[in-house]
Coordinates of C-alpha atoms and ligand atoms in Angstrom, one line a residue:
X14 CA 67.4 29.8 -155.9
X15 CA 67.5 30.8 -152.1
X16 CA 70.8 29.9 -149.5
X17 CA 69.7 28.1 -147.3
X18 CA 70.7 29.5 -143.6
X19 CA 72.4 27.3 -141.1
X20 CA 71.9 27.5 -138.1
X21 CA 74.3 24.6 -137.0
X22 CA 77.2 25.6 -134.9
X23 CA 80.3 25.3 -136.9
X24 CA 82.9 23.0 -135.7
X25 CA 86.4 24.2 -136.3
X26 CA 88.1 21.2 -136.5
X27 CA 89.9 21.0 -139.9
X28 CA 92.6 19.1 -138.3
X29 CA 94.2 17.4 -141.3
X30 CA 94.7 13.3 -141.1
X31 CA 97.5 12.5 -138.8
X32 CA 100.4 10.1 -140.0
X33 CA 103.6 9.1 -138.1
X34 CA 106.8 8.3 -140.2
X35 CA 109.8 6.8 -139.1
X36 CA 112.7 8.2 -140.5
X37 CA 116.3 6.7 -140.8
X38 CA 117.9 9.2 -141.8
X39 CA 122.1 10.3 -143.0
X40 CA 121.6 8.8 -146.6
X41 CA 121.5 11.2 -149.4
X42 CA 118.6 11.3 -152.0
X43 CA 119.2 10.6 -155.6
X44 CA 116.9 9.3 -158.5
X45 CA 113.9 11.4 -160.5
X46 CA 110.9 13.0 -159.0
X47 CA 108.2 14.4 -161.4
X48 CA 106.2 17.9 -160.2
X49 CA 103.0 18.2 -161.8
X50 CA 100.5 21.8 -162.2
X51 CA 100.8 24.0 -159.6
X52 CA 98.7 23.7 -156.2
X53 CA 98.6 27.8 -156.0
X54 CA 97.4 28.2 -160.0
X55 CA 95.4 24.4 -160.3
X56 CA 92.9 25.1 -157.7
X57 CA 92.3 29.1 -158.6
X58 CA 91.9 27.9 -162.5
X59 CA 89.2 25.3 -160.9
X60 CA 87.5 27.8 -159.4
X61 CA 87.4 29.9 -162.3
X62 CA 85.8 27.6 -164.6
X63 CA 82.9 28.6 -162.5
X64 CA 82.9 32.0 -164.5
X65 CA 82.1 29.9 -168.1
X66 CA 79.2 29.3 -169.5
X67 CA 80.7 26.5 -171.6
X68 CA 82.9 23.4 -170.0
X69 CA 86.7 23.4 -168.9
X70 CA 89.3 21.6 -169.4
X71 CA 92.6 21.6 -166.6
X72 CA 95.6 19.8 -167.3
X73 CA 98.9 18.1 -165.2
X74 CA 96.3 18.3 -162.2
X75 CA 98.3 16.8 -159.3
X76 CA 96.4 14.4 -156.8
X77 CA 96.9 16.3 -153.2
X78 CA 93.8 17.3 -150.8
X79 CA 93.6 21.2 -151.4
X80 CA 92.5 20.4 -155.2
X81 CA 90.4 17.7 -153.5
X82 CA 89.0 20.3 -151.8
X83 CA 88.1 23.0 -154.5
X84 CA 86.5 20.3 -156.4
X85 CA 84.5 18.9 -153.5
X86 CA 83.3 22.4 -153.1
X87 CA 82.5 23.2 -156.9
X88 CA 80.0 19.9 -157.0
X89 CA 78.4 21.0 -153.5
X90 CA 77.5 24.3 -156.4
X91 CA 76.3 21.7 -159.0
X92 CA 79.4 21.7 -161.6
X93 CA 80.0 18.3 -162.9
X94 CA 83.7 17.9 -162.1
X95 CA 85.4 14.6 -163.9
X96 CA 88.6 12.8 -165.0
X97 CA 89.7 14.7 -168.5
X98 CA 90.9 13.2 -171.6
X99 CA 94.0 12.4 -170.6
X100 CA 95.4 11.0 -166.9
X101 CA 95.7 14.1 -164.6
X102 CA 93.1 16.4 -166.3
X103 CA 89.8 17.3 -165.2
X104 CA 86.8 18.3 -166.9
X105 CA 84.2 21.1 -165.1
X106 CA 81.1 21.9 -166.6
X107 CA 79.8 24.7 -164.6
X108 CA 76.2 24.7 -166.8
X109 CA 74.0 23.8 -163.5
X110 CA 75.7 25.9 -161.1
X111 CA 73.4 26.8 -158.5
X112 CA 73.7 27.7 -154.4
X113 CA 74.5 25.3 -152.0
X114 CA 73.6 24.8 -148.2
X115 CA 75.7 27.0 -145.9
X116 CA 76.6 23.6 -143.7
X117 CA 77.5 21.5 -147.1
X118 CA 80.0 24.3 -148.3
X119 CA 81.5 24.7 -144.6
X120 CA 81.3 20.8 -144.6
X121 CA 83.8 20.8 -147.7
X122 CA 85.9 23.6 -147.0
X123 CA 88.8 21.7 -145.1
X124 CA 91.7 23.8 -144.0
X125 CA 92.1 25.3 -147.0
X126 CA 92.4 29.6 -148.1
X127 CA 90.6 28.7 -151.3
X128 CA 86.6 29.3 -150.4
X129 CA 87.8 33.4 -150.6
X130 CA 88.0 33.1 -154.2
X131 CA 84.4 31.8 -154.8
X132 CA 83.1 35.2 -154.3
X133 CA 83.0 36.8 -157.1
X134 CA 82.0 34.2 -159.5
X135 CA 79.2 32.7 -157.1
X136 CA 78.3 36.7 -157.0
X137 CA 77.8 36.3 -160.9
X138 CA 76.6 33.0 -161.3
X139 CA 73.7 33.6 -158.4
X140 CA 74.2 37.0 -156.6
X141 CA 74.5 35.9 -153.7
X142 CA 77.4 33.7 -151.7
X143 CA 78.3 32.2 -148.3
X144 CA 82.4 31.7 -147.7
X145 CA 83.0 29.6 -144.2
X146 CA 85.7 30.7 -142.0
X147 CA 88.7 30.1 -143.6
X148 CA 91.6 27.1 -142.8
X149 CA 95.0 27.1 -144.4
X150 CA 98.5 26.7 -143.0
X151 CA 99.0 28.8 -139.4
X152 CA 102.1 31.0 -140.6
X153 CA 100.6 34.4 -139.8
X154 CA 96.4 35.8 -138.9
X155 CA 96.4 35.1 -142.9
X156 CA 93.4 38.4 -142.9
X157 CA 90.8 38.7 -145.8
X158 CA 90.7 42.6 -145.4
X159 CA 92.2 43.4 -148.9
X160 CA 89.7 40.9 -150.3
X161 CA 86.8 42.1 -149.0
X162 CA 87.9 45.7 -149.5
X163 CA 87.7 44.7 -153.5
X164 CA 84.4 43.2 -153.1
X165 CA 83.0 46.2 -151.5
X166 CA 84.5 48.2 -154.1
X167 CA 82.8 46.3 -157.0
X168 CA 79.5 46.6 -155.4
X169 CA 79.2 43.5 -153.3
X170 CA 77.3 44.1 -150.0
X171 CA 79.4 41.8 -147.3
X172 CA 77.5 40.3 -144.1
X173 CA 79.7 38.8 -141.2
X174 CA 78.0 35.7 -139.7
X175 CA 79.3 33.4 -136.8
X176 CA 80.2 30.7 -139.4
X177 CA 81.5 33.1 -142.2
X178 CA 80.7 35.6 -144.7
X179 CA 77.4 36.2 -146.7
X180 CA 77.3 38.4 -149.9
X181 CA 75.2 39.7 -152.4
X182 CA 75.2 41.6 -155.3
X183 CA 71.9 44.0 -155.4
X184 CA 72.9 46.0 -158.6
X185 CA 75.5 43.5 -159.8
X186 CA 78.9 44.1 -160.0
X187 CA 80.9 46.9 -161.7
X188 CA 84.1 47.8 -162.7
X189 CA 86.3 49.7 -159.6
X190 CA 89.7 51.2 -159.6
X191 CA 91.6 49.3 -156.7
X192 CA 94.9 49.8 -155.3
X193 CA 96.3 47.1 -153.2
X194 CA 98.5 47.9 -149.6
X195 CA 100.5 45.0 -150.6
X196 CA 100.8 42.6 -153.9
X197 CA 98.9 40.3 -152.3
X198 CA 98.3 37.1 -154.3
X199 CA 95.2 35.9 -153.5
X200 CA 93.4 39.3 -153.1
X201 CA 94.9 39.9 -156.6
X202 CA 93.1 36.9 -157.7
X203 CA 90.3 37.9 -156.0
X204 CA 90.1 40.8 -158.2
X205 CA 91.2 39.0 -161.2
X206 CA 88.2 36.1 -160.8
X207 CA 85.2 39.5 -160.1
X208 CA 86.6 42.1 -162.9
X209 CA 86.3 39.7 -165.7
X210 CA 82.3 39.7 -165.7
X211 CA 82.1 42.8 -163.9
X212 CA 80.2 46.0 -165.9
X213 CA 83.0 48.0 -167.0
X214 CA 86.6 48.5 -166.3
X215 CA 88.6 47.4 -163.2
X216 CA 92.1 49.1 -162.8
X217 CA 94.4 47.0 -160.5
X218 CA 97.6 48.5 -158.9
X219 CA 100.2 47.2 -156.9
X220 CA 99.4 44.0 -158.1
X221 CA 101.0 40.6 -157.5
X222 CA 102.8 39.1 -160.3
X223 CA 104.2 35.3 -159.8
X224 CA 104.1 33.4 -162.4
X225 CA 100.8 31.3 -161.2
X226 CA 98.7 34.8 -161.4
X227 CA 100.2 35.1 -165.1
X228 CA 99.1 31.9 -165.7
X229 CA 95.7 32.4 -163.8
X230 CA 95.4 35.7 -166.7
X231 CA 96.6 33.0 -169.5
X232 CA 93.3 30.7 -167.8
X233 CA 90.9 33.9 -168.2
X234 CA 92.4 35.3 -171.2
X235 CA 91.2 31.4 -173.3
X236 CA 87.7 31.8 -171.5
X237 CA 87.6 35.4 -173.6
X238 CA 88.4 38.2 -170.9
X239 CA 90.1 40.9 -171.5
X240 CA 93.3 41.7 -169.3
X241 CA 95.9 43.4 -170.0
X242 CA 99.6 43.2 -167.6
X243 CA 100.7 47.0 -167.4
X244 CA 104.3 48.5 -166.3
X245 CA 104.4 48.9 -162.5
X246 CA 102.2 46.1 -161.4
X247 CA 99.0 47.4 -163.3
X248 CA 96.5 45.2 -164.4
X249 CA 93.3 46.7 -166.4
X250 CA 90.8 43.8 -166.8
X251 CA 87.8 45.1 -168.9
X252 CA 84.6 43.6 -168.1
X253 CA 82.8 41.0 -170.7
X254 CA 79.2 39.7 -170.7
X255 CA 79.5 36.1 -170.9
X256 CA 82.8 33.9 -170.5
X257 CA 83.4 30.3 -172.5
X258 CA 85.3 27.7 -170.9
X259 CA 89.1 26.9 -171.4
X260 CA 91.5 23.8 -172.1
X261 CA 94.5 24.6 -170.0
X262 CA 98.1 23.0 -169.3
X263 CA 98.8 24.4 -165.8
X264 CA 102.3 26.0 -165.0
X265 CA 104.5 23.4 -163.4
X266 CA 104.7 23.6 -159.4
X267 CA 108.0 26.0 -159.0
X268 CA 107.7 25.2 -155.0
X269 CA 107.5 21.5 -155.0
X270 CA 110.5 21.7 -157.2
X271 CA 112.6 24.2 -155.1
X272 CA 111.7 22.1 -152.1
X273 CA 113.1 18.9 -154.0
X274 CA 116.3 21.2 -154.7
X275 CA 116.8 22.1 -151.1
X276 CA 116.4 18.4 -150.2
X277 CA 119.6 17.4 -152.5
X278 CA 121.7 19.8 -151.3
X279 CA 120.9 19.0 -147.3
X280 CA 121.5 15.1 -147.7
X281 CA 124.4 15.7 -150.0
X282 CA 122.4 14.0 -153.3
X283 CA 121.4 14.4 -156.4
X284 CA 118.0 14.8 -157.5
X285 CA 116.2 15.2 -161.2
X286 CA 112.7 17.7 -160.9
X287 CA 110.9 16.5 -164.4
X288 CA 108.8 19.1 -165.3
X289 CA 110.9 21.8 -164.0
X290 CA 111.8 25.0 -165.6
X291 CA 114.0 27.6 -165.8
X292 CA 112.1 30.6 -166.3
X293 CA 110.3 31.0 -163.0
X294 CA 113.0 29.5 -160.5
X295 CA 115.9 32.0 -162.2
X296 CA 116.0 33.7 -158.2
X297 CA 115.9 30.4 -156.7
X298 CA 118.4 29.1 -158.8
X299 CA 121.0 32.5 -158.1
X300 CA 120.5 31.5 -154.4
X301 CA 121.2 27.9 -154.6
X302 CA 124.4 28.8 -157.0
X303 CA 125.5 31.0 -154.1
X304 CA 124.5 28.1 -151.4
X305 CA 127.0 26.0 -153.5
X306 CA 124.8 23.8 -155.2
X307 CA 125.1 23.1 -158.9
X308 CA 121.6 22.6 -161.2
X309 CA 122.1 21.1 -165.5
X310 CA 118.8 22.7 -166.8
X311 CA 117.7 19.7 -169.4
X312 CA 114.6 20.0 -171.8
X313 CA 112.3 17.9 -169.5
X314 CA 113.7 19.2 -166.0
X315 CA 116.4 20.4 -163.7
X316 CA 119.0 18.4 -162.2
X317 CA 120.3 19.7 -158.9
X318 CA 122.6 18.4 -156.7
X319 CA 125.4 20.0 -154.1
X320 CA 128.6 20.8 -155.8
X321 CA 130.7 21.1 -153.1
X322 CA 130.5 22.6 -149.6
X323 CA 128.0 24.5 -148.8
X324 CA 128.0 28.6 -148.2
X325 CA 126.1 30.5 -146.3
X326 CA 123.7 33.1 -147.4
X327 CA 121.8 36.3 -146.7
X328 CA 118.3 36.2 -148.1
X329 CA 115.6 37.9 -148.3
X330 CA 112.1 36.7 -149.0
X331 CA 109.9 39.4 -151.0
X332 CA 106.8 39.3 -153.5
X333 CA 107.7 37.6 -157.4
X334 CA 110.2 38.3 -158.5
X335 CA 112.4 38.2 -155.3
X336 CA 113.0 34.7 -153.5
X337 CA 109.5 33.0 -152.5
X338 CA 108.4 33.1 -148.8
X339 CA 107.6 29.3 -149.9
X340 CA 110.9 28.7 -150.5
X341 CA 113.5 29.8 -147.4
X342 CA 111.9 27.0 -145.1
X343 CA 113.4 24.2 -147.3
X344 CA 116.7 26.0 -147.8
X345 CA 117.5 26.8 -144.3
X346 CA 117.8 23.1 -143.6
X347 CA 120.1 22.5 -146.4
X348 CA 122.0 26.4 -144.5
X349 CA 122.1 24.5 -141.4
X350 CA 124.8 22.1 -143.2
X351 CA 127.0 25.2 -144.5
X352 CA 130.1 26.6 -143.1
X353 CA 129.1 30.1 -141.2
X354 CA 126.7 32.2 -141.0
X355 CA 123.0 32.4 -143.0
X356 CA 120.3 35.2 -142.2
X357 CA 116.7 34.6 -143.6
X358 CA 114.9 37.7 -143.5
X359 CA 111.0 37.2 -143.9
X360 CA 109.5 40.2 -145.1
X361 CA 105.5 38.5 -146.6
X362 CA 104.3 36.4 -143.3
X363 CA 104.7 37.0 -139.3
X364 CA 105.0 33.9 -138.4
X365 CA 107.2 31.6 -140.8
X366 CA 110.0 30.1 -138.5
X367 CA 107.8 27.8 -136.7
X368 CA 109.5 24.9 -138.2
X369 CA 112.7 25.6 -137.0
X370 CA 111.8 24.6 -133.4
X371 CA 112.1 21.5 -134.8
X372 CA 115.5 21.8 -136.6
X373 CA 116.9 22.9 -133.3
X374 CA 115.6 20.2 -131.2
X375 CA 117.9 18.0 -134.0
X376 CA 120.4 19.8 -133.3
X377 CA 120.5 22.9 -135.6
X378 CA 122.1 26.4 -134.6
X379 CA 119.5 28.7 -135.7
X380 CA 117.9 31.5 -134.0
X381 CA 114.6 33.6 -134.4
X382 CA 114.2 37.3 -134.3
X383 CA 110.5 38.1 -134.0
X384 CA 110.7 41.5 -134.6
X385 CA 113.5 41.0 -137.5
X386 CA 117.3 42.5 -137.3
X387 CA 117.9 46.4 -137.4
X388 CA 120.6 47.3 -140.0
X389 CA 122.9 46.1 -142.9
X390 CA 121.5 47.1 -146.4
X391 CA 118.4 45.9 -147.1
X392 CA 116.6 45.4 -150.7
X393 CA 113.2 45.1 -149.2
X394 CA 111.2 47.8 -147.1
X395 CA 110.9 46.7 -143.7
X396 CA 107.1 45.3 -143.3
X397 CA 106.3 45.8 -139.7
X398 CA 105.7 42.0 -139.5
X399 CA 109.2 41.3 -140.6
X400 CA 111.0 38.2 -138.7
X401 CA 114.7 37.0 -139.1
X402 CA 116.2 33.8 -138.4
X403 CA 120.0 33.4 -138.2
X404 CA 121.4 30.1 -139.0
X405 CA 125.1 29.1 -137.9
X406 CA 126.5 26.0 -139.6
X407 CA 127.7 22.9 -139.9
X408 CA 125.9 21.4 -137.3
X409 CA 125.5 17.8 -137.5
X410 CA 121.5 17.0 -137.2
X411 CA 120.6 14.0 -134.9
X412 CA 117.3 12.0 -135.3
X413 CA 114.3 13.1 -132.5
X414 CA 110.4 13.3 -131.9
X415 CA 108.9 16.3 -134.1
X416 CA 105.5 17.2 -135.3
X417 CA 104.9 18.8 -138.7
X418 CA 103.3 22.6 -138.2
X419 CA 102.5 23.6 -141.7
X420 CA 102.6 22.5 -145.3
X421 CA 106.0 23.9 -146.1
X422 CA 107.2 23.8 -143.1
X423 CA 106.5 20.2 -142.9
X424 CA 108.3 18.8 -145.8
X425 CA 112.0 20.8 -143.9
X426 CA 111.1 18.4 -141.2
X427 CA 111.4 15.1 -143.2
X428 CA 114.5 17.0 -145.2
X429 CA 115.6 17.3 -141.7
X430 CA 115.2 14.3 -140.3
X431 CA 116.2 12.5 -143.8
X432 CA 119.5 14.8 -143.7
X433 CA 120.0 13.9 -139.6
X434 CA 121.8 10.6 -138.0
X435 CA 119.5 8.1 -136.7
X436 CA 115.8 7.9 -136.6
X437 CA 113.3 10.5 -136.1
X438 CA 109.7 10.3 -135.9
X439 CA 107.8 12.7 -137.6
X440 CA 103.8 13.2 -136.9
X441 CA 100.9 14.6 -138.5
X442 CA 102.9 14.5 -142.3
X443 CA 99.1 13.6 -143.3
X444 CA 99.1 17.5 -144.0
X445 CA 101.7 17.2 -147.1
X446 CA 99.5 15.6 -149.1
X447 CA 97.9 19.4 -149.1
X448 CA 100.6 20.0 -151.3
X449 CA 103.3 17.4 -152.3
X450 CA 101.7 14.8 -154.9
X451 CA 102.7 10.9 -153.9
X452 CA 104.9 12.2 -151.6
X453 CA 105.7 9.5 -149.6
X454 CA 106.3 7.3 -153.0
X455 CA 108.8 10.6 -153.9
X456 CA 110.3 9.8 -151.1
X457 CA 110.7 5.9 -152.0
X458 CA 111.9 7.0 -155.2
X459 CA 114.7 8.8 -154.0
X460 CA 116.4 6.2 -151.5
X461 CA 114.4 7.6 -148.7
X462 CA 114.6 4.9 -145.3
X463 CA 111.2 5.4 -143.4
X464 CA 108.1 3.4 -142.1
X465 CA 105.0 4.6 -141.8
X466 CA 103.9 3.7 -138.4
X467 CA 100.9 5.4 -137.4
Ligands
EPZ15 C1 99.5 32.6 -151.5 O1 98.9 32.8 -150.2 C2 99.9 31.2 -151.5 N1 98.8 30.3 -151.2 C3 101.0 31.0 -150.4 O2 101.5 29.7 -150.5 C4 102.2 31.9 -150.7 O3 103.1 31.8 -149.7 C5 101.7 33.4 -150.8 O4 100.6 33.5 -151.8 C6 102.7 34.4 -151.1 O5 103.3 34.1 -152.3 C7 97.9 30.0 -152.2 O6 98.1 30.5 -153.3 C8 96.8 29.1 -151.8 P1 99.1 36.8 -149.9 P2 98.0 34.2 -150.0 O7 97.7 37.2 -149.9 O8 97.3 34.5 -151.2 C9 98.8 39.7 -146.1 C10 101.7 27.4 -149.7 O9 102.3 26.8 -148.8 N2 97.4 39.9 -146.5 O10 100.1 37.2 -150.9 O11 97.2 34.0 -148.8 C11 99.1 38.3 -145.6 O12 98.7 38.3 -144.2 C12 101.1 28.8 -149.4 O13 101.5 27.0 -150.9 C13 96.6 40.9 -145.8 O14 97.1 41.5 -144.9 O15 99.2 35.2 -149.7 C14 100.5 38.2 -145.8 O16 101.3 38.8 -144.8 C15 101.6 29.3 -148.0 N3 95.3 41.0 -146.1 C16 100.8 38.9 -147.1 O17 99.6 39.8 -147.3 C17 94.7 40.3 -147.1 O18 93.5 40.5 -147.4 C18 100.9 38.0 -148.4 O19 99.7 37.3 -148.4 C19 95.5 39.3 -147.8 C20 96.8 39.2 -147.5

């Protein structure tokens, strides 16, 4: 089977589809939401069903666009991709897997990160594979160097093209020793998703952890790999000829349900995450004990609401298991409600504080530090990318004119504006549903006063 070169400029544009809410906001948010898989482990365990040779099976599969997006692109490859046995799984038979037109893959790729990780089991499948440009949220250059570092390294031979990347596998792949500058998530999955089938063993260091890679190993492990999770972020994966498929319940979303957290302590509510656990939000839950919130972890969830003023806090973002980069844009709206002084230090991306351009223009006393703050002890190394943002508090947020900038930073706007007096209007939230399941019938759910008007 040959790829099929484009020659067709490649048009850019993965703008995602703009909606306009109007927001009344200064009511607090109370009732039940329910968070589903996870987006960051559902669409890497879609991908690798492509390493089977048997069908898969993926469970508490949430409806947003980036999982829209993975499967879009694993049918453009010829797997069969349809509704499970049960409401929210799918079923991917990757049996006809074959290569796909260079303008058809860049065609499905939206704005999504997710393409990278088709390299290594296309590399398998075929030998050969074309990855597009790739979209995903502006917070930083979001570079594929560590990824294609690995690929190298397992014998893949990488060719830049004005659309993308090509790559081929002459000899096939075999097992490498890698060591990672930084636990990066997705180049550890990019590992993870090549070693497995790779000739030989594959030693990982300075791997990333969070719970979604476990759960991403957990994925691999039922398809019959062989990984094993070493002290000191080492992962040895040995290579195995042929993989099955898998029937998987994914990991619940820990970032949808921190965000939902963060949204009933800024509007002074109460809100019940189903699904929820424990176990993987223990750091977020420290944080938002020290914010002054209060959380009654139940069987089926976690109930949070405030529990009396709110404090302010120091935090500092880091890799699992320190407090998610996902998770301070959320809390510093809920920090802009608490009495002093809060300092986010973000130590994973360059350029996560967009959003509170916004915040400010409502009102909010917070101020960026590109280049971070010098001094006071610090748990993390200083990346050179580090930025800081110091938040002083109460403020009272009025309603205003904002446009959602990214997928996290997107859903502190409508905390924002939901928190602030009046109305706001907020524009392009067509990009949550990247990431936020029914979001806007969450919203509904909770009390939430807002139109959609564009
Ligand atoms: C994943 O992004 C998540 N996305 C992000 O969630 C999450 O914030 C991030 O991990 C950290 O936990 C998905 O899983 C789809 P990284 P990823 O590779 O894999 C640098 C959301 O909203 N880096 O761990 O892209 C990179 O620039 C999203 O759900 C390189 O320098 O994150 C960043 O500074 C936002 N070279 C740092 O490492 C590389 O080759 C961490 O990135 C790769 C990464």
């Amino acid at each position: 089977m040959t790829l099929v070169e484009d020659t067709a400029t490649k048009d850019n544009a993965k703008s995602a589809a703009g909606e306009t809410l109007s927001i009344h906001g200064g009511r607090p948010l109370h009732g039940r939401v329910e968070v589903k898989g996870a987006k960051n482990l559902v669409t890497k365990a879609m991908v690798a069903s492509l390493l089977g040779e048997a069908p898969s099976v993926l469970r508490d599969v949430p409806d947003i666009s980036d999982v829209a997006v993975v499967r879009s692109l694993l049918e453009v490859h010829g797997v069969r991709v349809e509704e499970g046995d049960e409401p929210g799984s799918l079923r991917l038979d990757p049996r006809d897997v074959q290569s796909a037109h260079m303008e058809e893959i860049d065609a499905h790729a939206g704005a999504s990160r997710i393409p990278i990780l088709f390299c290594g089991p296309l590399l398998h499948q075929l030998g050969q594979a074309f990855i597009p440009d790739l979209g995903g949220c502006r917070i930083g250059d979001r570079p594929i160097d560590f990824h294609l570092d690995a690929l190298r390294k397992f014998g893949a031979v990488v060719e830049k093209l004005p659309s993308g990347i090509r790559l081929s596998a002459p000899r096939g792949l075999r097992g490498a020793s890698i060591h990672l500058p930084y636990p990066s998530v997705g180049a550890t999955e990019q590992v993870l998703l090549t070693a497995v089938r790779a000739r030989g063993v594959t030693e990982l260091r300075n791997a990333a952890i969070e719970p979604e890679i476990m759960d991403l190993i957990a994925v691999l492990q039922k398809m019959g790999a062989i990984i094993s999770y070493e002290p000191n972020r080492v992962i040895l994966i040995e290579g195995v000829e042929r993989l099955d498929g898998y029937d998987h319940r994914a990991i619940f979303d820990r970032n949808e349900a921190a965000s939902w957290a963060s949204a009933a302590l800024a509007t002074d509510g109460e809100i019940f995450v189903g699904g929820a656990k424990q176990q993987e939000m223990l750091t977020f839950l420290n944080v938002l004990r020290k914010v002054g919130g209060s959380f009654d972890i139940r069987e089926d969830g976690i109930l949070f609401r405030r529990g009396g003023d709110l404090r302010p806090v120091t935090v500092e973002t880091d890799v699992h298991p320190g407090f998610m980069t996902d998770w301070q844009q959320p809390l510093i709206v809920a920090l802009t409600q608490a009495t002093g002084q809060s300092t986010v230090h973000e130590t994973v991306y360059e350029n996560r504080f967009g959003f509170a351009e916004a915040l400010v223009k409502m009102g909010a006393d917070i101020t960026v530090y590109p280049h971070g703050l010098q001094g006071g002890p610090r748990r993390v190394p200083r990346r050179s990318l580090e930025q800081a943002a110091v938040i002083n508090g109460p403020t009272a947020l009025t309603g205003a004119d904002i446009t959602v900038p990214d997928l996290r930073g997107g859903y502190s706007h409508v905390i924002a504006a939901l928190t602030a007096d009046g109305t706001s209007t907020v524009r392009n939230v067509g990009i949550l549903s990247r990431g936020y399941e029914k979001f806007f019938d969450k919203l509904t759910a909770l009390g939430a006063d807002f139109d959609v008007v564009g």
